[in-house]
């Protein structure tokens, strides 16, 4: 519940160790919790640039993209997360829901 403090600490860590993927991911989580979805998606992207196997960042990016009204882009992020970790059942459910929703829109 101390999202502002988490944001400040993660930002400080990023300034001192910009190659540390988890600092970017933790800041993305703080941004998301504060409703800053664009910033959260940006930090998830940076996490994945540093560590392309970070399934949490891929899933987090999908959640941010959903909040930004980008369901097709979110679907791709969720699919990436599932490729990295097939055991993410909540993400698998989200993929199925988005596929059905987007299919109806076509």
PDB file of N, CA and C in Angstrom, residues 2-86:
ATOM      1  N   UNK A   2       2.153   1.140  -0.084  1.00  0.00           N
ATOM      2  CA  UNK A   2       3.042   2.312  -0.078  1.00  0.00           C
ATOM      3  C   UNK A   2       3.624   2.505  -1.479  1.00  0.00           C
ATOM      4  N   UNK A   3       2.733   2.736  -2.425  1.00  0.00           N
ATOM      5  CA  UNK A   3       3.115   2.769  -3.830  1.00  0.00           C
ATOM      6  C   UNK A   3       4.023   3.941  -4.174  1.00  0.00           C
ATOM      7  N   UNK A   4       3.786   5.101  -3.568  1.00  0.00           N
ATOM      8  CA  UNK A   4       4.653   6.254  -3.836  1.00  0.00           C
ATOM      9  C   UNK A   4       6.077   5.983  -3.361  1.00  0.00           C
ATOM     10  N   UNK A   5       6.197   5.358  -2.204  1.00  0.00           N
ATOM     11  CA  UNK A   5       7.526   5.023  -1.687  1.00  0.00           C
ATOM     12  C   UNK A   5       8.196   3.978  -2.583  1.00  0.00           C
ATOM     13  N   UNK A   6       7.426   2.999  -3.019  1.00  0.00           N
ATOM     14  CA  UNK A   6       7.968   1.976  -3.924  1.00  0.00           C
ATOM     15  C   UNK A   6       8.433   2.610  -5.233  1.00  0.00           C
ATOM     16  N   UNK A   7       7.645   3.548  -5.725  1.00  0.00           N
ATOM     17  CA  UNK A   7       7.998   4.248  -6.957  1.00  0.00           C
ATOM     18  C   UNK A   7       9.311   5.015  -6.778  1.00  0.00           C
ATOM     19  N   UNK A   8       9.432   5.709  -5.673  1.00  0.00           N
ATOM     20  CA  UNK A   8      10.647   6.488  -5.399  1.00  0.00           C
ATOM     21  C   UNK A   8      11.865   5.570  -5.279  1.00  0.00           C
ATOM     22  N   UNK A   9      11.713   4.481  -4.543  1.00  0.00           N
ATOM     23  CA  UNK A   9      12.845   3.568  -4.341  1.00  0.00           C
ATOM     24  C   UNK A   9      13.251   2.870  -5.641  1.00  0.00           C
ATOM     25  N   UNK A  10      12.272   2.447  -6.423  1.00  0.00           N
ATOM     26  CA  UNK A  10      12.581   1.787  -7.698  1.00  0.00           C
ATOM     27  C   UNK A  10      13.271   2.756  -8.648  1.00  0.00           C
ATOM     28  N   UNK A  11      12.800   3.999  -8.674  1.00  0.00           N
ATOM     29  CA  UNK A  11      13.433   5.011  -9.533  1.00  0.00           C
ATOM     30  C   UNK A  11      14.878   5.246  -9.115  1.00  0.00           C
ATOM     31  N   UNK A  12      15.119   5.311  -7.824  1.00  0.00           N
ATOM     32  CA  UNK A  12      16.489   5.478  -7.333  1.00  0.00           C
ATOM     33  C   UNK A  12      17.360   4.298  -7.753  1.00  0.00           C
ATOM     34  N   UNK A  13      16.838   3.112  -7.626  1.00  0.00           N
ATOM     35  CA  UNK A  13      17.593   1.925  -8.024  1.00  0.00           C
ATOM     36  C   UNK A  13      17.867   1.922  -9.529  1.00  0.00           C
ATOM     37  N   UNK A  14      16.882   2.339 -10.314  1.00  0.00           N
ATOM     38  CA  UNK A  14      17.070   2.415 -11.772  1.00  0.00           C
ATOM     39  C   UNK A  14      18.186   3.390 -12.115  1.00  0.00           C
ATOM     40  N   UNK A  15      18.239   4.517 -11.417  1.00  0.00           N
ATOM     41  CA  UNK A  15      19.314   5.493 -11.669  1.00  0.00           C
ATOM     42  C   UNK A  15      20.685   4.916 -11.332  1.00  0.00           C
ATOM     43  N   UNK A  16      20.741   4.088 -10.305  1.00  0.00           N
ATOM     44  CA  UNK A  16      22.019   3.501  -9.883  1.00  0.00           C
ATOM     45  C   UNK A  16      22.378   2.218 -10.622  1.00  0.00           C
ATOM     46  N   UNK A  17      21.378   1.492 -11.098  1.00  0.00           N
ATOM     47  CA  UNK A  17      21.621   0.205 -11.773  1.00  0.00           C
ATOM     48  C   UNK A  17      20.590   0.015 -12.887  1.00  0.00           C
ATOM     49  N   UNK A  18      20.706   0.780 -13.966  1.00  0.00           N
ATOM     50  CA  UNK A  18      19.688   0.741 -15.021  1.00  0.00           C
ATOM     51  C   UNK A  18      19.575  -0.601 -15.744  1.00  0.00           C
ATOM     52  N   UNK A  19      20.538  -1.468 -15.570  1.00  0.00           N
ATOM     53  CA  UNK A  19      20.516  -2.793 -16.198  1.00  0.00           C
ATOM     54  C   UNK A  19      19.756  -3.818 -15.355  1.00  0.00           C
ATOM     55  N   UNK A  20      19.287  -3.437 -14.173  1.00  0.00           N
ATOM     56  CA  UNK A  20      18.615  -4.346 -13.261  1.00  0.00           C
ATOM     57  C   UNK A  20      17.125  -4.403 -13.608  1.00  0.00           C
ATOM     58  N   UNK A  21      16.738  -5.445 -14.329  1.00  0.00           N
ATOM     59  CA  UNK A  21      15.378  -5.563 -14.870  1.00  0.00           C
ATOM     60  C   UNK A  21      14.306  -5.495 -13.786  1.00  0.00           C
ATOM     61  N   UNK A  22      14.556  -6.110 -12.654  1.00  0.00           N
ATOM     62  CA  UNK A  22      13.518  -6.160 -11.626  1.00  0.00           C
ATOM     63  C   UNK A  22      13.202  -4.789 -11.043  1.00  0.00           C
ATOM     64  N   UNK A  23      14.148  -3.872 -11.062  1.00  0.00           N
ATOM     65  CA  UNK A  23      13.859  -2.506 -10.608  1.00  0.00           C
ATOM     66  C   UNK A  23      12.815  -1.866 -11.527  1.00  0.00           C
ATOM     67  N   UNK A  24      12.990  -2.055 -12.831  1.00  0.00           N
ATOM     68  CA  UNK A  24      12.016  -1.535 -13.797  1.00  0.00           C
ATOM     69  C   UNK A  24      10.653  -2.194 -13.595  1.00  0.00           C
ATOM     70  N   UNK A  25      10.662  -3.498 -13.346  1.00  0.00           N
ATOM     71  CA  UNK A  25       9.401  -4.214 -13.157  1.00  0.00           C
ATOM     72  C   UNK A  25       8.679  -3.731 -11.896  1.00  0.00           C
ATOM     73  N   UNK A  26       9.416  -3.539 -10.819  1.00  0.00           N
ATOM     74  CA  UNK A  26       8.791  -3.076  -9.582  1.00  0.00           C
ATOM     75  C   UNK A  26       8.231  -1.656  -9.751  1.00  0.00           C
ATOM     76  N   UNK A  27       8.931  -0.833 -10.508  1.00  0.00           N
ATOM     77  CA  UNK A  27       8.397   0.506 -10.752  1.00  0.00           C
ATOM     78  C   UNK A  27       7.148   0.433 -11.621  1.00  0.00           C
ATOM     79  N   UNK A  28       7.133  -0.506 -12.568  1.00  0.00           N
ATOM     80  CA  UNK A  28       5.941  -0.700 -13.398  1.00  0.00           C
ATOM     81  C   UNK A  28       4.744  -1.081 -12.526  1.00  0.00           C
ATOM     82  N   UNK A  29       4.965  -1.951 -11.566  1.00  0.00           N
ATOM     83  CA  UNK A  29       3.884  -2.367 -10.665  1.00  0.00           C
ATOM     84  C   UNK A  29       3.371  -1.168  -9.877  1.00  0.00           C
ATOM     85  N   UNK A  30       4.282  -0.355  -9.379  1.00  0.00           N
ATOM     86  CA  UNK A  30       3.874   0.840  -8.627  1.00  0.00           C
ATOM     87  C   UNK A  30       3.073   1.789  -9.509  1.00  0.00           C
ATOM     88  N   UNK A  31       3.551   2.005 -10.733  1.00  0.00           N
ATOM     89  CA  UNK A  31       2.802   2.859 -11.670  1.00  0.00           C
ATOM     90  C   UNK A  31       1.395   2.310 -11.880  1.00  0.00           C
ATOM     91  N   UNK A  32       1.287   1.013 -12.102  1.00  0.00           N
ATOM     92  CA  UNK A  32      -0.019   0.400 -12.330  1.00  0.00           C
ATOM     93  C   UNK A  32      -0.932   0.637 -11.130  1.00  0.00           C
ATOM     94  N   UNK A  33      -0.423   0.400  -9.938  1.00  0.00           N
ATOM     95  CA  UNK A  33      -1.226   0.574  -8.729  1.00  0.00           C
ATOM     96  C   UNK A  33      -1.669   2.024  -8.539  1.00  0.00           C
ATOM     97  N   UNK A  34      -0.911   2.954  -9.076  1.00  0.00           N
ATOM     98  CA  UNK A  34      -1.254   4.371  -8.992  1.00  0.00           C
ATOM     99  C   UNK A  34      -2.100   4.838 -10.177  1.00  0.00           C
ATOM    100  N   UNK A  35      -2.454   3.908 -11.063  1.00  0.00           N
ATOM    101  CA  UNK A  35      -3.283   4.257 -12.213  1.00  0.00           C
ATOM    102  C   UNK A  35      -2.527   4.911 -13.349  1.00  0.00           C
ATOM    103  N   UNK A  36      -1.216   4.801 -13.337  1.00  0.00           N
ATOM    104  CA  UNK A  36      -0.360   5.386 -14.386  1.00  0.00           C
ATOM    105  C   UNK A  36      -0.011   4.276 -15.383  1.00  0.00           C
ATOM    106  N   UNK A  37      -0.973   3.942 -16.207  1.00  0.00           N
ATOM    107  CA  UNK A  37      -0.851   2.762 -17.056  1.00  0.00           C
ATOM    108  C   UNK A  37       0.144   2.936 -18.202  1.00  0.00           C
ATOM    109  N   UNK A  38       0.232   4.135 -18.756  1.00  0.00           N
ATOM    110  CA  UNK A  38       1.211   4.378 -19.827  1.00  0.00           C
ATOM    111  C   UNK A  38       2.630   4.211 -19.286  1.00  0.00           C
ATOM    112  N   UNK A  39       2.876   4.769 -18.120  1.00  0.00           N
ATOM    113  CA  UNK A  39       4.196   4.659 -17.507  1.00  0.00           C
ATOM    114  C   UNK A  39       4.488   3.210 -17.121  1.00  0.00           C
ATOM    115  N   UNK A  40       3.475   2.515 -16.629  1.00  0.00           N
ATOM    116  CA  UNK A  40       3.642   1.108 -16.289  1.00  0.00           C
ATOM    117  C   UNK A  40       4.004   0.266 -17.497  1.00  0.00           C
ATOM    118  N   UNK A  41       3.305   0.502 -18.608  1.00  0.00           N
ATOM    119  CA  UNK A  41       3.598  -0.236 -19.843  1.00  0.00           C
ATOM    120  C   UNK A  41       5.016   0.067 -20.323  1.00  0.00           C
ATOM    121  N   UNK A  42       5.411   1.319 -20.218  1.00  0.00           N
ATOM    122  CA  UNK A  42       6.773   1.708 -20.634  1.00  0.00           C
ATOM    123  C   UNK A  42       7.830   0.981 -19.803  1.00  0.00           C
ATOM    124  N   UNK A  43       7.608   0.913 -18.492  1.00  0.00           N
ATOM    125  CA  UNK A  43       8.577   0.232 -17.637  1.00  0.00           C
ATOM    126  C   UNK A  43       8.562  -1.278 -17.854  1.00  0.00           C
ATOM    127  N   UNK A  44       7.402  -1.850 -18.147  1.00  0.00           N
ATOM    128  CA  UNK A  44       7.353  -3.279 -18.499  1.00  0.00           C
ATOM    129  C   UNK A  44       8.152  -3.531 -19.771  1.00  0.00           C
ATOM    130  N   UNK A  45       7.996  -2.631 -20.739  1.00  0.00           N
ATOM    131  CA  UNK A  45       8.748  -2.760 -21.989  1.00  0.00           C
ATOM    132  C   UNK A  45      10.253  -2.732 -21.712  1.00  0.00           C
ATOM    133  N   UNK A  46      10.683  -1.807 -20.858  1.00  0.00           N
ATOM    134  CA  UNK A  46      12.108  -1.719 -20.528  1.00  0.00           C
ATOM    135  C   UNK A  46      12.577  -2.980 -19.813  1.00  0.00           C
ATOM    136  N   UNK A  47      11.746  -3.513 -18.928  1.00  0.00           N
ATOM    137  CA  UNK A  47      12.080  -4.768 -18.247  1.00  0.00           C
ATOM    138  C   UNK A  47      12.341  -5.858 -19.274  1.00  0.00           C
ATOM    139  N   UNK A  48      11.464  -5.950 -20.267  1.00  0.00           N
ATOM    140  CA  UNK A  48      11.594  -6.989 -21.291  1.00  0.00           C
ATOM    141  C   UNK A  48      12.770  -6.734 -22.233  1.00  0.00           C
ATOM    142  N   UNK A  49      13.153  -5.489 -22.396  1.00  0.00           N
ATOM    143  CA  UNK A  49      14.352  -5.193 -23.189  1.00  0.00           C
ATOM    144  C   UNK A  49      15.587  -5.750 -22.489  1.00  0.00           C
ATOM    145  N   UNK A  50      15.615  -5.637 -21.176  1.00  0.00           N
ATOM    146  CA  UNK A  50      16.759  -6.114 -20.395  1.00  0.00           C
ATOM    147  C   UNK A  50      16.691  -7.629 -20.213  1.00  0.00           C
ATOM    148  N   UNK A  51      15.496  -8.128 -19.908  1.00  0.00           N
ATOM    149  CA  UNK A  51      15.299  -9.562 -19.665  1.00  0.00           C
ATOM    150  C   UNK A  51      14.089 -10.034 -20.463  1.00  0.00           C
ATOM    151  N   UNK A  52      14.302 -10.526 -21.685  1.00  0.00           N
ATOM    152  CA  UNK A  52      13.176 -10.931 -22.538  1.00  0.00           C
ATOM    153  C   UNK A  52      12.404 -12.142 -22.017  1.00  0.00           C
ATOM    154  N   UNK A  53      12.882 -12.763 -20.934  1.00  0.00           N
ATOM    155  CA  UNK A  53      12.208 -13.925 -20.358  1.00  0.00           C
ATOM    156  C   UNK A  53      11.365 -13.572 -19.135  1.00  0.00           C
ATOM    157  N   UNK A  54      11.188 -12.302 -18.860  1.00  0.00           N
ATOM    158  CA  UNK A  54      10.460 -11.858 -17.670  1.00  0.00           C
ATOM    159  C   UNK A  54       8.953 -11.942 -17.950  1.00  0.00           C
ATOM    160  N   UNK A  55       8.365 -13.090 -17.636  1.00  0.00           N
ATOM    161  CA  UNK A  55       6.948 -13.302 -17.945  1.00  0.00           C
ATOM    162  C   UNK A  55       6.040 -12.378 -17.147  1.00  0.00           C
ATOM    163  N   UNK A  56       6.464 -11.994 -15.955  1.00  0.00           N
ATOM    164  CA  UNK A  56       5.660 -11.068 -15.161  1.00  0.00           C
ATOM    165  C   UNK A  56       5.526  -9.713 -15.830  1.00  0.00           C
ATOM    166  N   UNK A  57       6.609  -9.249 -16.443  1.00  0.00           N
ATOM    167  CA  UNK A  57       6.562  -7.968 -17.150  1.00  0.00           C
ATOM    168  C   UNK A  57       5.692  -8.069 -18.398  1.00  0.00           C
ATOM    169  N   UNK A  58       5.745  -9.201 -19.080  1.00  0.00           N
ATOM    170  CA  UNK A  58       4.887  -9.384 -20.257  1.00  0.00           C
ATOM    171  C   UNK A  58       3.417  -9.365 -19.846  1.00  0.00           C
ATOM    172  N   UNK A  59       3.094 -10.050 -18.762  1.00  0.00           N
ATOM    173  CA  UNK A  59       1.715 -10.056 -18.265  1.00  0.00           C
ATOM    174  C   UNK A  59       1.332  -8.658 -17.776  1.00  0.00           C
ATOM    175  N   UNK A  60       2.236  -8.008 -17.064  1.00  0.00           N
ATOM    176  CA  UNK A  60       1.960  -6.654 -16.578  1.00  0.00           C
ATOM    177  C   UNK A  60       1.717  -5.679 -17.713  1.00  0.00           C
ATOM    178  N   UNK A  61       2.481  -5.818 -18.784  1.00  0.00           N
ATOM    179  CA  UNK A  61       2.276  -4.957 -19.932  1.00  0.00           C
ATOM    180  C   UNK A  61       0.884  -5.168 -20.506  1.00  0.00           C
ATOM    181  N   UNK A  62       0.461  -6.436 -20.571  1.00  0.00           N
ATOM    182  CA  UNK A  62      -0.888  -6.722 -21.056  1.00  0.00           C
ATOM    183  C   UNK A  62      -1.956  -6.065 -20.202  1.00  0.00           C
ATOM    184  N   UNK A  63      -1.785  -6.108 -18.895  1.00  0.00           N
ATOM    185  CA  UNK A  63      -2.765  -5.475 -18.000  1.00  0.00           C
ATOM    186  C   UNK A  63      -2.805  -3.964 -18.210  1.00  0.00           C
ATOM    187  N   UNK A  64      -1.630  -3.349 -18.375  1.00  0.00           N
ATOM    188  CA  UNK A  64      -1.580  -1.911 -18.647  1.00  0.00           C
ATOM    189  C   UNK A  64      -2.269  -1.589 -19.971  1.00  0.00           C
ATOM    190  N   UNK A  65      -1.991  -2.390 -20.981  1.00  0.00           N
ATOM    191  CA  UNK A  65      -2.581  -2.144 -22.299  1.00  0.00           C
ATOM    192  C   UNK A  65      -4.098  -2.292 -22.261  1.00  0.00           C
ATOM    193  N   UNK A  66      -4.595  -3.233 -21.479  1.00  0.00           N
ATOM    194  CA  UNK A  66      -6.050  -3.354 -21.318  1.00  0.00           C
ATOM    195  C   UNK A  66      -6.619  -2.076 -20.720  1.00  0.00           C
ATOM    196  N   UNK A  67      -5.973  -1.568 -19.673  1.00  0.00           N
ATOM    197  CA  UNK A  67      -6.444  -0.341 -19.021  1.00  0.00           C
ATOM    198  C   UNK A  67      -6.373   0.857 -19.969  1.00  0.00           C
ATOM    199  N   UNK A  68      -5.472   0.795 -20.943  1.00  0.00           N
ATOM    200  CA  UNK A  68      -5.332   1.874 -21.925  1.00  0.00           C
ATOM    201  C   UNK A  68      -6.266   1.697 -23.121  1.00  0.00           C
ATOM    202  N   UNK A  69      -7.122   0.665 -23.069  1.00  0.00           N
ATOM    203  CA  UNK A  69      -8.080   0.436 -24.151  1.00  0.00           C
ATOM    204  C   UNK A  69      -7.459  -0.150 -25.401  1.00  0.00           C
ATOM    205  N   UNK A  70      -6.436  -0.977 -25.230  1.00  0.00           N
ATOM    206  CA  UNK A  70      -5.736  -1.594 -26.360  1.00  0.00           C
ATOM    207  C   UNK A  70      -5.817  -3.119 -26.254  1.00  0.00           C
ATOM    208  N   UNK A  71      -7.009  -3.694 -26.424  1.00  0.00           N
ATOM    209  CA  UNK A  71      -7.154  -5.136 -26.202  1.00  0.00           C
ATOM    210  C   UNK A  71      -6.354  -6.005 -27.169  1.00  0.00           C
ATOM    211  N   UNK A  72      -6.230  -5.624 -28.429  1.00  0.00           N
ATOM    212  CA  UNK A  72      -5.477  -6.444 -29.389  1.00  0.00           C
ATOM    213  C   UNK A  72      -3.993  -6.472 -29.032  1.00  0.00           C
ATOM    214  N   UNK A  73      -3.460  -5.340 -28.608  1.00  0.00           N
ATOM    215  CA  UNK A  73      -2.062  -5.269 -28.208  1.00  0.00           C
ATOM    216  C   UNK A  73      -1.864  -6.042 -26.908  1.00  0.00           C
ATOM    217  N   UNK A  74      -2.820  -5.918 -25.997  1.00  0.00           N
ATOM    218  CA  UNK A  74      -2.760  -6.652 -24.732  1.00  0.00           C
ATOM    219  C   UNK A  74      -2.746  -8.155 -24.977  1.00  0.00           C
ATOM    220  N   UNK A  75      -3.538  -8.596 -25.930  1.00  0.00           N
ATOM    221  CA  UNK A  75      -3.589 -10.021 -26.261  1.00  0.00           C
ATOM    222  C   UNK A  75      -2.207 -10.531 -26.648  1.00  0.00           C
ATOM    223  N   UNK A  76      -1.482  -9.774 -27.436  1.00  0.00           N
ATOM    224  CA  UNK A  76      -0.133 -10.184 -27.834  1.00  0.00           C
ATOM    225  C   UNK A  76       0.808 -10.245 -26.628  1.00  0.00           C
ATOM    226  N   UNK A  77       0.675  -9.298 -25.724  1.00  0.00           N
ATOM    227  CA  UNK A  77       1.511  -9.324 -24.518  1.00  0.00           C
ATOM    228  C   UNK A  77       1.177 -10.536 -23.657  1.00  0.00           C
ATOM    229  N   UNK A  78      -0.105 -10.824 -23.507  1.00  0.00           N
ATOM    230  CA  UNK A  78      -0.502 -11.996 -22.725  1.00  0.00           C
ATOM    231  C   UNK A  78      -0.026 -13.292 -23.393  1.00  0.00           C
ATOM    232  N   UNK A  79      -0.089 -13.348 -24.707  1.00  0.00           N
ATOM    233  CA  UNK A  79       0.416 -14.539 -25.415  1.00  0.00           C
ATOM    234  C   UNK A  79       1.919 -14.696 -25.172  1.00  0.00           C
ATOM    235  N   UNK A  80       2.634 -13.600 -25.171  1.00  0.00           N
ATOM    236  CA  UNK A  80       4.073 -13.662 -24.892  1.00  0.00           C
ATOM    237  C   UNK A  80       4.324 -14.201 -23.491  1.00  0.00           C
ATOM    238  N   UNK A  81       3.551 -13.723 -22.525  1.00  0.00           N
ATOM    239  CA  UNK A  81       3.703 -14.195 -21.146  1.00  0.00           C
ATOM    240  C   UNK A  81       3.451 -15.699 -21.070  1.00  0.00           C
ATOM    241  N   UNK A  82       2.444 -16.163 -21.788  1.00  0.00           N
ATOM    242  CA  UNK A  82       2.136 -17.605 -21.782  1.00  0.00           C
ATOM    243  C   UNK A  82       3.222 -18.438 -22.448  1.00  0.00           C
ATOM    244  N   UNK A  83       3.840 -17.907 -23.484  1.00  0.00           N
ATOM    245  CA  UNK A  83       4.952 -18.626 -24.114  1.00  0.00           C
ATOM    246  C   UNK A  83       6.107 -18.779 -23.132  1.00  0.00           C
ATOM    247  N   UNK A  84       6.317 -17.739 -22.331  1.00  0.00           N
ATOM    248  CA  UNK A  84       7.408 -17.769 -21.361  1.00  0.00           C
ATOM    249  C   UNK A  84       7.082 -18.633 -20.151  1.00  0.00           C
ATOM    250  N   UNK A  85       5.808 -18.672 -19.774  1.00  0.00           N
ATOM    251  CA  UNK A  85       5.390 -19.464 -18.614  1.00  0.00           C
ATOM    252  C   UNK A  85       3.993 -20.026 -18.881  1.00  0.00           C
ATOM    253  N   UNK A  86       3.923 -21.223 -19.451  1.00  0.00           N
ATOM    254  CA  UNK A  86       2.622 -21.817 -19.788  1.00  0.00           C
ATOM    255  C   UNK A  86       1.730 -22.108 -18.585  1.00  0.00           C
TER     256      UNK A  86
END
